[in-house]
């Protein structure tokens, strides 16, 4: 019950507060640590494919050791002082590992810019939450990019952290986010990171393998609860969930595309280069700004189902181990 109460408190804090932009944030600390590690380690490894892969692996191991070690030590010290201090810090760490409220907030800015702002404002808003180039996107392209990032991040920003924190508490949640942050910073298929980021990318694929599939299935279950098409979500999920170079990225996109009767994916520009990607879903109607809000409702209900499933699992474990 203790772990369940911590997890639920973290979910409640995220739902009410979202990311505290003006306060210190562990994810930002992770980002600074990863950038510093890369800057420090790269000159020590020759610029050959194998050496860069070795350097990238060393970086991954050091980042994980530091983030996990610091989190475990902090919680150990807190517990030595007070159970309630340990409980409160654990809940806050869980809260920091979740991104549902902030994702809804940032994509909501895109929605409002599309509804009442200029195209430039909409491009600027969506550029904060996507990795692709946004300068040439039209209104439909901006809306599509926002829907895609909400769908994709439902998995690695909400479902996967909940799963890992349900299994291993805040320490596992921090470990997962460290892997995910490394992948988002160095896991690119380009000249700079093809070798250096290989270990981070492969590890991210591994830790997201089961959560991504669970997230896609839960999103299909969430669709009818949002007044969306659950049957279509399941059909497109089964058909298009592997339509991505990453083995995990398309599962929630496919479920979302089916639920909304949209076509997502397709070619995009990254760092000025065209990246060819298959489409996901069926082009049954034009995309609308309102689809951003629909995708956010789908994400929210998926998060609730994940939390309920995690809670059920924790209660079942307590009963079996009692």
JSON list of N, CA, C and O in Angstrom, two decimals, residues 61-110:
[
{"chain": "A", "resi": 61, "resn": "UNK", "atom": "N", "xyz": [26.67, 4.21, -18.96]},
{"chain": "A", "resi": 61, "resn": "UNK", "atom": "CA", "xyz": [26.90, 3.55, -17.66]},
{"chain": "A", "resi": 61, "resn": "UNK", "atom": "C", "xyz": [27.13, 4.57, -16.55]},
{"chain": "A", "resi": 61, "resn": "UNK", "atom": "O", "xyz": [26.61, 4.43, -15.44]},
{"chain": "A", "resi": 62, "resn": "UNK", "atom": "N", "xyz": [27.91, 5.62, -16.85]},
{"chain": "A", "resi": 62, "resn": "UNK", "atom": "CA", "xyz": [28.19, 6.63, -15.84]},
{"chain": "A", "resi": 62, "resn": "UNK", "atom": "C", "xyz": [26.95, 7.43, -15.48]},
{"chain": "A", "resi": 62, "resn": "UNK", "atom": "O", "xyz": [26.70, 7.72, -14.30]},
{"chain": "A", "resi": 63, "resn": "UNK", "atom": "N", "xyz": [26.18, 7.82, -16.49]},
{"chain": "A", "resi": 63, "resn": "UNK", "atom": "CA", "xyz": [24.94, 8.57, -16.23]},
{"chain": "A", "resi": 63, "resn": "UNK", "atom": "C", "xyz": [23.98, 7.74, -15.39]},
{"chain": "A", "resi": 63, "resn": "UNK", "atom": "O", "xyz": [23.39, 8.24, -14.41]},
{"chain": "A", "resi": 64, "resn": "UNK", "atom": "N", "xyz": [23.81, 6.48, -15.73]},
{"chain": "A", "resi": 64, "resn": "UNK", "atom": "CA", "xyz": [22.92, 5.62, -14.95]},
{"chain": "A", "resi": 64, "resn": "UNK", "atom": "C", "xyz": [23.42, 5.43, -13.53]},
{"chain": "A", "resi": 64, "resn": "UNK", "atom": "O", "xyz": [22.65, 5.48, -12.56]},
{"chain": "A", "resi": 65, "resn": "UNK", "atom": "N", "xyz": [24.72, 5.21, -13.38]},
{"chain": "A", "resi": 65, "resn": "UNK", "atom": "CA", "xyz": [25.28, 5.01, -12.05]},
{"chain": "A", "resi": 65, "resn": "UNK", "atom": "C", "xyz": [25.07, 6.25, -11.17]},
{"chain": "A", "resi": 65, "resn": "UNK", "atom": "O", "xyz": [24.69, 6.14, -10.00]},
{"chain": "A", "resi": 66, "resn": "UNK", "atom": "N", "xyz": [25.30, 7.43, -11.74]},
{"chain": "A", "resi": 66, "resn": "UNK", "atom": "CA", "xyz": [25.16, 8.66, -10.96]},
{"chain": "A", "resi": 66, "resn": "UNK", "atom": "C", "xyz": [23.70, 8.97, -10.62]},
{"chain": "A", "resi": 66, "resn": "UNK", "atom": "O", "xyz": [23.38, 9.32, -9.48]},
{"chain": "A", "resi": 67, "resn": "UNK", "atom": "N", "xyz": [22.81, 8.83, -11.59]},
{"chain": "A", "resi": 67, "resn": "UNK", "atom": "CA", "xyz": [21.40, 9.17, -11.34]},
{"chain": "A", "resi": 67, "resn": "UNK", "atom": "C", "xyz": [20.76, 8.17, -10.38]},
{"chain": "A", "resi": 67, "resn": "UNK", "atom": "O", "xyz": [20.05, 8.57, -9.44]},
{"chain": "A", "resi": 68, "resn": "UNK", "atom": "N", "xyz": [21.02, 6.89, -10.60]},
{"chain": "A", "resi": 68, "resn": "UNK", "atom": "CA", "xyz": [20.45, 5.88, -9.70]},
{"chain": "A", "resi": 68, "resn": "UNK", "atom": "C", "xyz": [21.07, 6.00, -8.31]},
{"chain": "A", "resi": 68, "resn": "UNK", "atom": "O", "xyz": [20.36, 5.97, -7.29]},
{"chain": "A", "resi": 69, "resn": "UNK", "atom": "N", "xyz": [22.39, 6.14, -8.25]},
{"chain": "A", "resi": 69, "resn": "UNK", "atom": "CA", "xyz": [23.07, 6.23, -6.97]},
{"chain": "A", "resi": 69, "resn": "UNK", "atom": "C", "xyz": [22.63, 7.43, -6.16]},
{"chain": "A", "resi": 69, "resn": "UNK", "atom": "O", "xyz": [22.37, 7.33, -4.95]},
{"chain": "A", "resi": 70, "resn": "UNK", "atom": "N", "xyz": [22.54, 8.59, -6.80]},
{"chain": "A", "resi": 70, "resn": "UNK", "atom": "CA", "xyz": [22.13, 9.81, -6.08]},
{"chain": "A", "resi": 70, "resn": "UNK", "atom": "C", "xyz": [20.70, 9.70, -5.57]},
{"chain": "A", "resi": 70, "resn": "UNK", "atom": "O", "xyz": [20.39, 10.12, -4.44]},
{"chain": "A", "resi": 71, "resn": "UNK", "atom": "N", "xyz": [19.80, 9.14, -6.40]},
{"chain": "A", "resi": 71, "resn": "UNK", "atom": "CA", "xyz": [18.40, 8.99, -5.98]},
{"chain": "A", "resi": 71, "resn": "UNK", "atom": "C", "xyz": [18.28, 8.03, -4.81]},
{"chain": "A", "resi": 71, "resn": "UNK", "atom": "O", "xyz": [17.59, 8.32, -3.81]},
{"chain": "A", "resi": 72, "resn": "UNK", "atom": "N", "xyz": [18.95, 6.88, -4.90]},
{"chain": "A", "resi": 72, "resn": "UNK", "atom": "CA", "xyz": [18.90, 5.90, -3.82]},
{"chain": "A", "resi": 72, "resn": "UNK", "atom": "C", "xyz": [19.48, 6.46, -2.53]},
{"chain": "A", "resi": 72, "resn": "UNK", "atom": "O", "xyz": [18.93, 6.24, -1.44]},
{"chain": "A", "resi": 73, "resn": "UNK", "atom": "N", "xyz": [20.58, 7.20, -2.65]},
{"chain": "A", "resi": 73, "resn": "UNK", "atom": "CA", "xyz": [21.22, 7.77, -1.46]},
{"chain": "A", "resi": 73, "resn": "UNK", "atom": "C", "xyz": [20.32, 8.82, -0.81]},
{"chain": "A", "resi": 73, "resn": "UNK", "atom": "O", "xyz": [20.18, 8.87, 0.42]},
{"chain": "A", "resi": 74, "resn": "UNK", "atom": "N", "xyz": [19.70, 9.68, -1.64]},
{"chain": "A", "resi": 74, "resn": "UNK", "atom": "CA", "xyz": [18.80, 10.70, -1.12]},
{"chain": "A", "resi": 74, "resn": "UNK", "atom": "C", "xyz": [17.64, 10.05, -0.35]},
{"chain": "A", "resi": 74, "resn": "UNK", "atom": "O", "xyz": [17.30, 10.49, 0.76]},
{"chain": "A", "resi": 75, "resn": "UNK", "atom": "N", "xyz": [17.04, 9.02, -0.93]},
{"chain": "A", "resi": 75, "resn": "UNK", "atom": "CA", "xyz": [15.92, 8.37, -0.28]},
{"chain": "A", "resi": 75, "resn": "UNK", "atom": "C", "xyz": [16.36, 7.65, 1.00]},
{"chain": "A", "resi": 75, "resn": "UNK", "atom": "O", "xyz": [15.62, 7.60, 1.99]},
{"chain": "A", "resi": 76, "resn": "UNK", "atom": "N", "xyz": [17.56, 7.09, 0.99]},
{"chain": "A", "resi": 76, "resn": "UNK", "atom": "CA", "xyz": [18.09, 6.42, 2.18]},
{"chain": "A", "resi": 76, "resn": "UNK", "atom": "C", "xyz": [18.26, 7.42, 3.32]},
{"chain": "A", "resi": 76, "resn": "UNK", "atom": "O", "xyz": [17.86, 7.16, 4.47]},
{"chain": "A", "resi": 77, "resn": "UNK", "atom": "N", "xyz": [18.84, 8.58, 3.02]},
{"chain": "A", "resi": 77, "resn": "UNK", "atom": "CA", "xyz": [19.04, 9.61, 4.04]},
{"chain": "A", "resi": 77, "resn": "UNK", "atom": "C", "xyz": [17.69, 10.09, 4.58]},
{"chain": "A", "resi": 77, "resn": "UNK", "atom": "O", "xyz": [17.51, 10.27, 5.80]},
{"chain": "A", "resi": 78, "resn": "UNK", "atom": "N", "xyz": [16.73, 10.31, 3.66]},
{"chain": "A", "resi": 78, "resn": "UNK", "atom": "CA", "xyz": [15.40, 10.77, 4.09]},
{"chain": "A", "resi": 78, "resn": "UNK", "atom": "C", "xyz": [14.74, 9.76, 5.03]},
{"chain": "A", "resi": 78, "resn": "UNK", "atom": "O", "xyz": [14.13, 10.13, 6.04]},
{"chain": "A", "resi": 79, "resn": "UNK", "atom": "N", "xyz": [14.87, 8.48, 4.70]},
{"chain": "A", "resi": 79, "resn": "UNK", "atom": "CA", "xyz": [14.23, 7.45, 5.52]},
{"chain": "A", "resi": 79, "resn": "UNK", "atom": "C", "xyz": [14.88, 7.35, 6.89]},
{"chain": "A", "resi": 79, "resn": "UNK", "atom": "O", "xyz": [14.22, 7.01, 7.88]},
{"chain": "A", "resi": 80, "resn": "UNK", "atom": "N", "xyz": [16.18, 7.63, 6.96]},
{"chain": "A", "resi": 80, "resn": "UNK", "atom": "CA", "xyz": [16.86, 7.61, 8.25]},
{"chain": "A", "resi": 80, "resn": "UNK", "atom": "C", "xyz": [16.31, 8.71, 9.17]},
{"chain": "A", "resi": 80, "resn": "UNK", "atom": "O", "xyz": [16.28, 8.54, 10.40]},
{"chain": "A", "resi": 81, "resn": "UNK", "atom": "N", "xyz": [15.92, 9.83, 8.58]},
{"chain": "A", "resi": 81, "resn": "UNK", "atom": "CA", "xyz": [15.38, 10.93, 9.37]},
{"chain": "A", "resi": 81, "resn": "UNK", "atom": "C", "xyz": [13.92, 10.69, 9.75]},
{"chain": "A", "resi": 81, "resn": "UNK", "atom": "O", "xyz": [13.53, 10.85, 10.90]},
{"chain": "A", "resi": 82, "resn": "UNK", "atom": "N", "xyz": [13.10, 10.32, 8.73]},
{"chain": "A", "resi": 82, "resn": "UNK", "atom": "CA", "xyz": [11.67, 10.21, 8.98]},
{"chain": "A", "resi": 82, "resn": "UNK", "atom": "C", "xyz": [11.01, 9.41, 7.86]},
{"chain": "A", "resi": 82, "resn": "UNK", "atom": "O", "xyz": [11.31, 9.64, 6.67]},
{"chain": "A", "resi": 83, "resn": "UNK", "atom": "N", "xyz": [10.10, 8.53, 8.22]},
{"chain": "A", "resi": 83, "resn": "UNK", "atom": "CA", "xyz": [9.33, 7.80, 7.21]},
{"chain": "A", "resi": 83, "resn": "UNK", "atom": "C", "xyz": [8.55, 8.76, 6.34]},
{"chain": "A", "resi": 83, "resn": "UNK", "atom": "O", "xyz": [8.48, 8.61, 5.12]},
{"chain": "A", "resi": 84, "resn": "UNK", "atom": "N", "xyz": [7.95, 9.77, 6.97]},
{"chain": "A", "resi": 84, "resn": "UNK", "atom": "CA", "xyz": [7.10, 10.69, 6.21]},
{"chain": "A", "resi": 84, "resn": "UNK", "atom": "C", "xyz": [7.91, 11.59, 5.29]},
{"chain": "A", "resi": 84, "resn": "UNK", "atom": "O", "xyz": [7.44, 11.95, 4.20]},
{"chain": "A", "resi": 85, "resn": "UNK", "atom": "N", "xyz": [9.12, 11.94, 5.69]},
{"chain": "A", "resi": 85, "resn": "UNK", "atom": "CA", "xyz": [10.00, 12.69, 4.79]},
{"chain": "A", "resi": 85, "resn": "UNK", "atom": "C", "xyz": [10.35, 11.82, 3.58]},
{"chain": "A", "resi": 85, "resn": "UNK", "atom": "O", "xyz": [10.32, 12.29, 2.43]},
{"chain": "A", "resi": 86, "resn": "UNK", "atom": "N", "xyz": [10.68, 10.56, 3.83]},
{"chain": "A", "resi": 86, "resn": "UNK", "atom": "CA", "xyz": [10.97, 9.62, 2.73]},
{"chain": "A", "resi": 86, "resn": "UNK", "atom": "C", "xyz": [9.77, 9.47, 1.81]},
{"chain": "A", "resi": 86, "resn": "UNK", "atom": "O", "xyz": [9.91, 9.50, 0.59]},
{"chain": "A", "resi": 87, "resn": "UNK", "atom": "N", "xyz": [8.57, 9.36, 2.40]},
{"chain": "A", "resi": 87, "resn": "UNK", "atom": "CA", "xyz": [7.35, 9.21, 1.61]},
{"chain": "A", "resi": 87, "resn": "UNK", "atom": "C", "xyz": [7.12, 10.45, 0.74]},
{"chain": "A", "resi": 87, "resn": "UNK", "atom": "O", "xyz": [6.83, 10.33, -0.45]},
{"chain": "A", "resi": 88, "resn": "UNK", "atom": "N", "xyz": [7.27, 11.62, 1.33]},
{"chain": "A", "resi": 88, "resn": "UNK", "atom": "CA", "xyz": [7.02, 12.86, 0.59]},
{"chain": "A", "resi": 88, "resn": "UNK", "atom": "C", "xyz": [8.03, 13.05, -0.53]},
{"chain": "A", "resi": 88, "resn": "UNK", "atom": "O", "xyz": [7.65, 13.41, -1.66]},
{"chain": "A", "resi": 89, "resn": "UNK", "atom": "N", "xyz": [9.30, 12.80, -0.27]},
{"chain": "A", "resi": 89, "resn": "UNK", "atom": "CA", "xyz": [10.32, 12.95, -1.31]},
{"chain": "A", "resi": 89, "resn": "UNK", "atom": "C", "xyz": [10.10, 11.92, -2.42]},
{"chain": "A", "resi": 89, "resn": "UNK", "atom": "O", "xyz": [10.25, 12.23, -3.61]},
{"chain": "A", "resi": 90, "resn": "UNK", "atom": "N", "xyz": [9.72, 10.71, -2.05]},
{"chain": "A", "resi": 90, "resn": "UNK", "atom": "CA", "xyz": [9.43, 9.67, -3.04]},
{"chain": "A", "resi": 90, "resn": "UNK", "atom": "C", "xyz": [8.28, 10.10, -3.95]},
{"chain": "A", "resi": 90, "resn": "UNK", "atom": "O", "xyz": [8.33, 9.92, -5.17]},
{"chain": "A", "resi": 91, "resn": "UNK", "atom": "N", "xyz": [7.23, 10.66, -3.35]},
{"chain": "A", "resi": 91, "resn": "UNK", "atom": "CA", "xyz": [6.08, 11.12, -4.13]},
{"chain": "A", "resi": 91, "resn": "UNK", "atom": "C", "xyz": [6.47, 12.25, -5.08]},
{"chain": "A", "resi": 91, "resn": "UNK", "atom": "O", "xyz": [6.03, 12.29, -6.24]},
{"chain": "A", "resi": 92, "resn": "UNK", "atom": "N", "xyz": [7.30, 13.17, -4.61]},
{"chain": "A", "resi": 92, "resn": "UNK", "atom": "CA", "xyz": [7.74, 14.29, -5.46]},
{"chain": "A", "resi": 92, "resn": "UNK", "atom": "C", "xyz": [8.59, 13.78, -6.61]},
{"chain": "A", "resi": 92, "resn": "UNK", "atom": "O", "xyz": [8.46, 14.25, -7.75]},
{"chain": "A", "resi": 93, "resn": "UNK", "atom": "N", "xyz": [9.46, 12.81, -6.36]},
{"chain": "A", "resi": 93, "resn": "UNK", "atom": "CA", "xyz": [10.26, 12.24, -7.44]},
{"chain": "A", "resi": 93, "resn": "UNK", "atom": "C", "xyz": [9.36, 11.59, -8.48]},
{"chain": "A", "resi": 93, "resn": "UNK", "atom": "O", "xyz": [9.55, 11.78, -9.70]},
{"chain": "A", "resi": 94, "resn": "UNK", "atom": "N", "xyz": [8.37, 10.83, -8.03]},
{"chain": "A", "resi": 94, "resn": "UNK", "atom": "CA", "xyz": [7.43, 10.21, -8.98]},
{"chain": "A", "resi": 94, "resn": "UNK", "atom": "C", "xyz": [6.71, 11.28, -9.80]},
{"chain": "A", "resi": 94, "resn": "UNK", "atom": "O", "xyz": [6.52, 11.13, -11.01]},
{"chain": "A", "resi": 95, "resn": "UNK", "atom": "N", "xyz": [6.32, 12.35, -9.13]},
{"chain": "A", "resi": 95, "resn": "UNK", "atom": "CA", "xyz": [5.67, 13.47, -9.81]},
{"chain": "A", "resi": 95, "resn": "UNK", "atom": "C", "xyz": [6.56, 14.06, -10.90]},
{"chain": "A", "resi": 95, "resn": "UNK", "atom": "O", "xyz": [6.13, 14.31, -12.03]},
{"chain": "A", "resi": 96, "resn": "UNK", "atom": "N", "xyz": [7.83, 14.24, -10.59]},
{"chain": "A", "resi": 96, "resn": "UNK", "atom": "CA", "xyz": [8.77, 14.81, -11.56]},
{"chain": "A", "resi": 96, "resn": "UNK", "atom": "C", "xyz": [8.97, 13.89, -12.77]},
{"chain": "A", "resi": 96, "resn": "UNK", "atom": "O", "xyz": [9.33, 14.37, -13.85]},
{"chain": "A", "resi": 97, "resn": "UNK", "atom": "N", "xyz": [8.79, 12.59, -12.61]},
{"chain": "A", "resi": 97, "resn": "UNK", "atom": "CA", "xyz": [9.03, 11.66, -13.70]},
{"chain": "A", "resi": 97, "resn": "UNK", "atom": "C", "xyz": [7.87, 11.59, -14.69]},
{"chain": "A", "resi": 97, "resn": "UNK", "atom": "O", "xyz": [7.99, 10.98, -15.75]},
{"chain": "A", "resi": 98, "resn": "UNK", "atom": "N", "xyz": [6.73, 12.20, -14.36]},
{"chain": "A", "resi": 98, "resn": "UNK", "atom": "CA", "xyz": [5.55, 12.15, -15.22]},
{"chain": "A", "resi": 98, "resn": "UNK", "atom": "C", "xyz": [5.39, 13.45, -16.00]},
{"chain": "A", "resi": 98, "resn": "UNK", "atom": "O", "xyz": [5.77, 14.52, -15.52]},
{"chain": "A", "resi": 99, "resn": "UNK", "atom": "N", "xyz": [4.81, 13.34, -17.19]},
{"chain": "A", "resi": 99, "resn": "UNK", "atom": "CA", "xyz": [4.75, 14.52, -18.06]},
{"chain": "A", "resi": 99, "resn": "UNK", "atom": "C", "xyz": [3.37, 14.76, -18.67]},
{"chain": "A", "resi": 99, "resn": "UNK", "atom": "O", "xyz": [3.25, 15.49, -19.65]},
{"chain": "A", "resi": 100, "resn": "UNK", "atom": "N", "xyz": [2.33, 14.16, -18.10]},
{"chain": "A", "resi": 100, "resn": "UNK", "atom": "CA", "xyz": [1.00, 14.27, -18.72]},
{"chain": "A", "resi": 100, "resn": "UNK", "atom": "C", "xyz": [0.50, 15.72, -18.73]},
{"chain": "A", "resi": 100, "resn": "UNK", "atom": "O", "xyz": [0.06, 16.23, -19.77]},
{"chain": "A", "resi": 101, "resn": "UNK", "atom": "N", "xyz": [0.56, 16.38, -17.59]},
{"chain": "A", "resi": 101, "resn": "UNK", "atom": "CA", "xyz": [0.02, 17.74, -17.50]},
{"chain": "A", "resi": 101, "resn": "UNK", "atom": "C", "xyz": [0.82, 18.70, -18.36]},
{"chain": "A", "resi": 101, "resn": "UNK", "atom": "O", "xyz": [0.26, 19.57, -19.06]},
{"chain": "A", "resi": 102, "resn": "UNK", "atom": "N", "xyz": [2.15, 18.59, -18.35]},
{"chain": "A", "resi": 102, "resn": "UNK", "atom": "CA", "xyz": [2.97, 19.51, -19.14]},
{"chain": "A", "resi": 102, "resn": "UNK", "atom": "C", "xyz": [2.77, 19.27, -20.64]},
{"chain": "A", "resi": 102, "resn": "UNK", "atom": "O", "xyz": [2.75, 20.22, -21.43]},
{"chain": "A", "resi": 103, "resn": "UNK", "atom": "N", "xyz": [2.61, 18.00, -21.03]},
{"chain": "A", "resi": 103, "resn": "UNK", "atom": "CA", "xyz": [2.37, 17.69, -22.44]},
{"chain": "A", "resi": 103, "resn": "UNK", "atom": "C", "xyz": [1.05, 18.27, -22.90]},
{"chain": "A", "resi": 103, "resn": "UNK", "atom": "O", "xyz": [0.94, 18.86, -23.99]},
{"chain": "A", "resi": 104, "resn": "UNK", "atom": "N", "xyz": [0.03, 18.13, -22.05]},
{"chain": "A", "resi": 104, "resn": "UNK", "atom": "CA", "xyz": [-1.27, 18.72, -22.39]},
{"chain": "A", "resi": 104, "resn": "UNK", "atom": "C", "xyz": [-1.18, 20.24, -22.46]},
{"chain": "A", "resi": 104, "resn": "UNK", "atom": "O", "xyz": [-1.77, 20.87, -23.34]},
{"chain": "A", "resi": 105, "resn": "UNK", "atom": "N", "xyz": [-0.42, 20.84, -21.55]},
{"chain": "A", "resi": 105, "resn": "UNK", "atom": "CA", "xyz": [-0.29, 22.29, -21.54]},
{"chain": "A", "resi": 105, "resn": "UNK", "atom": "C", "xyz": [0.43, 22.82, -22.76]},
{"chain": "A", "resi": 105, "resn": "UNK", "atom": "O", "xyz": [-0.01, 23.80, -23.38]},
{"chain": "A", "resi": 106, "resn": "UNK", "atom": "N", "xyz": [1.56, 22.18, -23.12]},
{"chain": "A", "resi": 106, "resn": "UNK", "atom": "CA", "xyz": [2.34, 22.66, -24.27]},
{"chain": "A", "resi": 106, "resn": "UNK", "atom": "C", "xyz": [1.59, 22.44, -25.58]},
{"chain": "A", "resi": 106, "resn": "UNK", "atom": "O", "xyz": [1.60, 23.30, -26.47]},
{"chain": "A", "resi": 107, "resn": "UNK", "atom": "N", "xyz": [0.93, 21.29, -25.72]},
{"chain": "A", "resi": 107, "resn": "UNK", "atom": "CA", "xyz": [0.15, 21.06, -26.95]},
{"chain": "A", "resi": 107, "resn": "UNK", "atom": "C", "xyz": [-1.08, 21.95, -26.98]},
{"chain": "A", "resi": 107, "resn": "UNK", "atom": "O", "xyz": [-1.55, 22.34, -28.06]},
{"chain": "A", "resi": 108, "resn": "UNK", "atom": "N", "xyz": [-1.59, 22.31, -25.79]},
{"chain": "A", "resi": 108, "resn": "UNK", "atom": "CA", "xyz": [-2.70, 23.26, -25.74]},
{"chain": "A", "resi": 108, "resn": "UNK", "atom": "C", "xyz": [-2.32, 24.62, -26.28]},
{"chain": "A", "resi": 108, "resn": "UNK", "atom": "O", "xyz": [-3.15, 25.32, -26.87]},
{"chain": "A", "resi": 109, "resn": "UNK", "atom": "N", "xyz": [-1.08, 25.03, -26.08]},
{"chain": "A", "resi": 109, "resn": "UNK", "atom": "CA", "xyz": [-0.61, 26.29, -26.64]},
{"chain": "A", "resi": 109, "resn": "UNK", "atom": "C", "xyz": [-0.64, 26.25, -28.17]},
{"chain": "A", "resi": 109, "resn": "UNK", "atom": "O", "xyz": [-0.94, 27.25, -28.83]},
{"chain": "A", "resi": 110, "resn": "UNK", "atom": "N", "xyz": [-0.32, 25.08, -28.74]},
{"chain": "A", "resi": 110, "resn": "UNK", "atom": "CA", "xyz": [-0.38, 24.91, -30.19]},
{"chain": "A", "resi": 110, "resn": "UNK", "atom": "C", "xyz": [-1.83, 25.05, -30.66]},
{"chain": "A", "resi": 110, "resn": "UNK", "atom": "O", "xyz": [-2.12, 25.73, -31.64]}
]
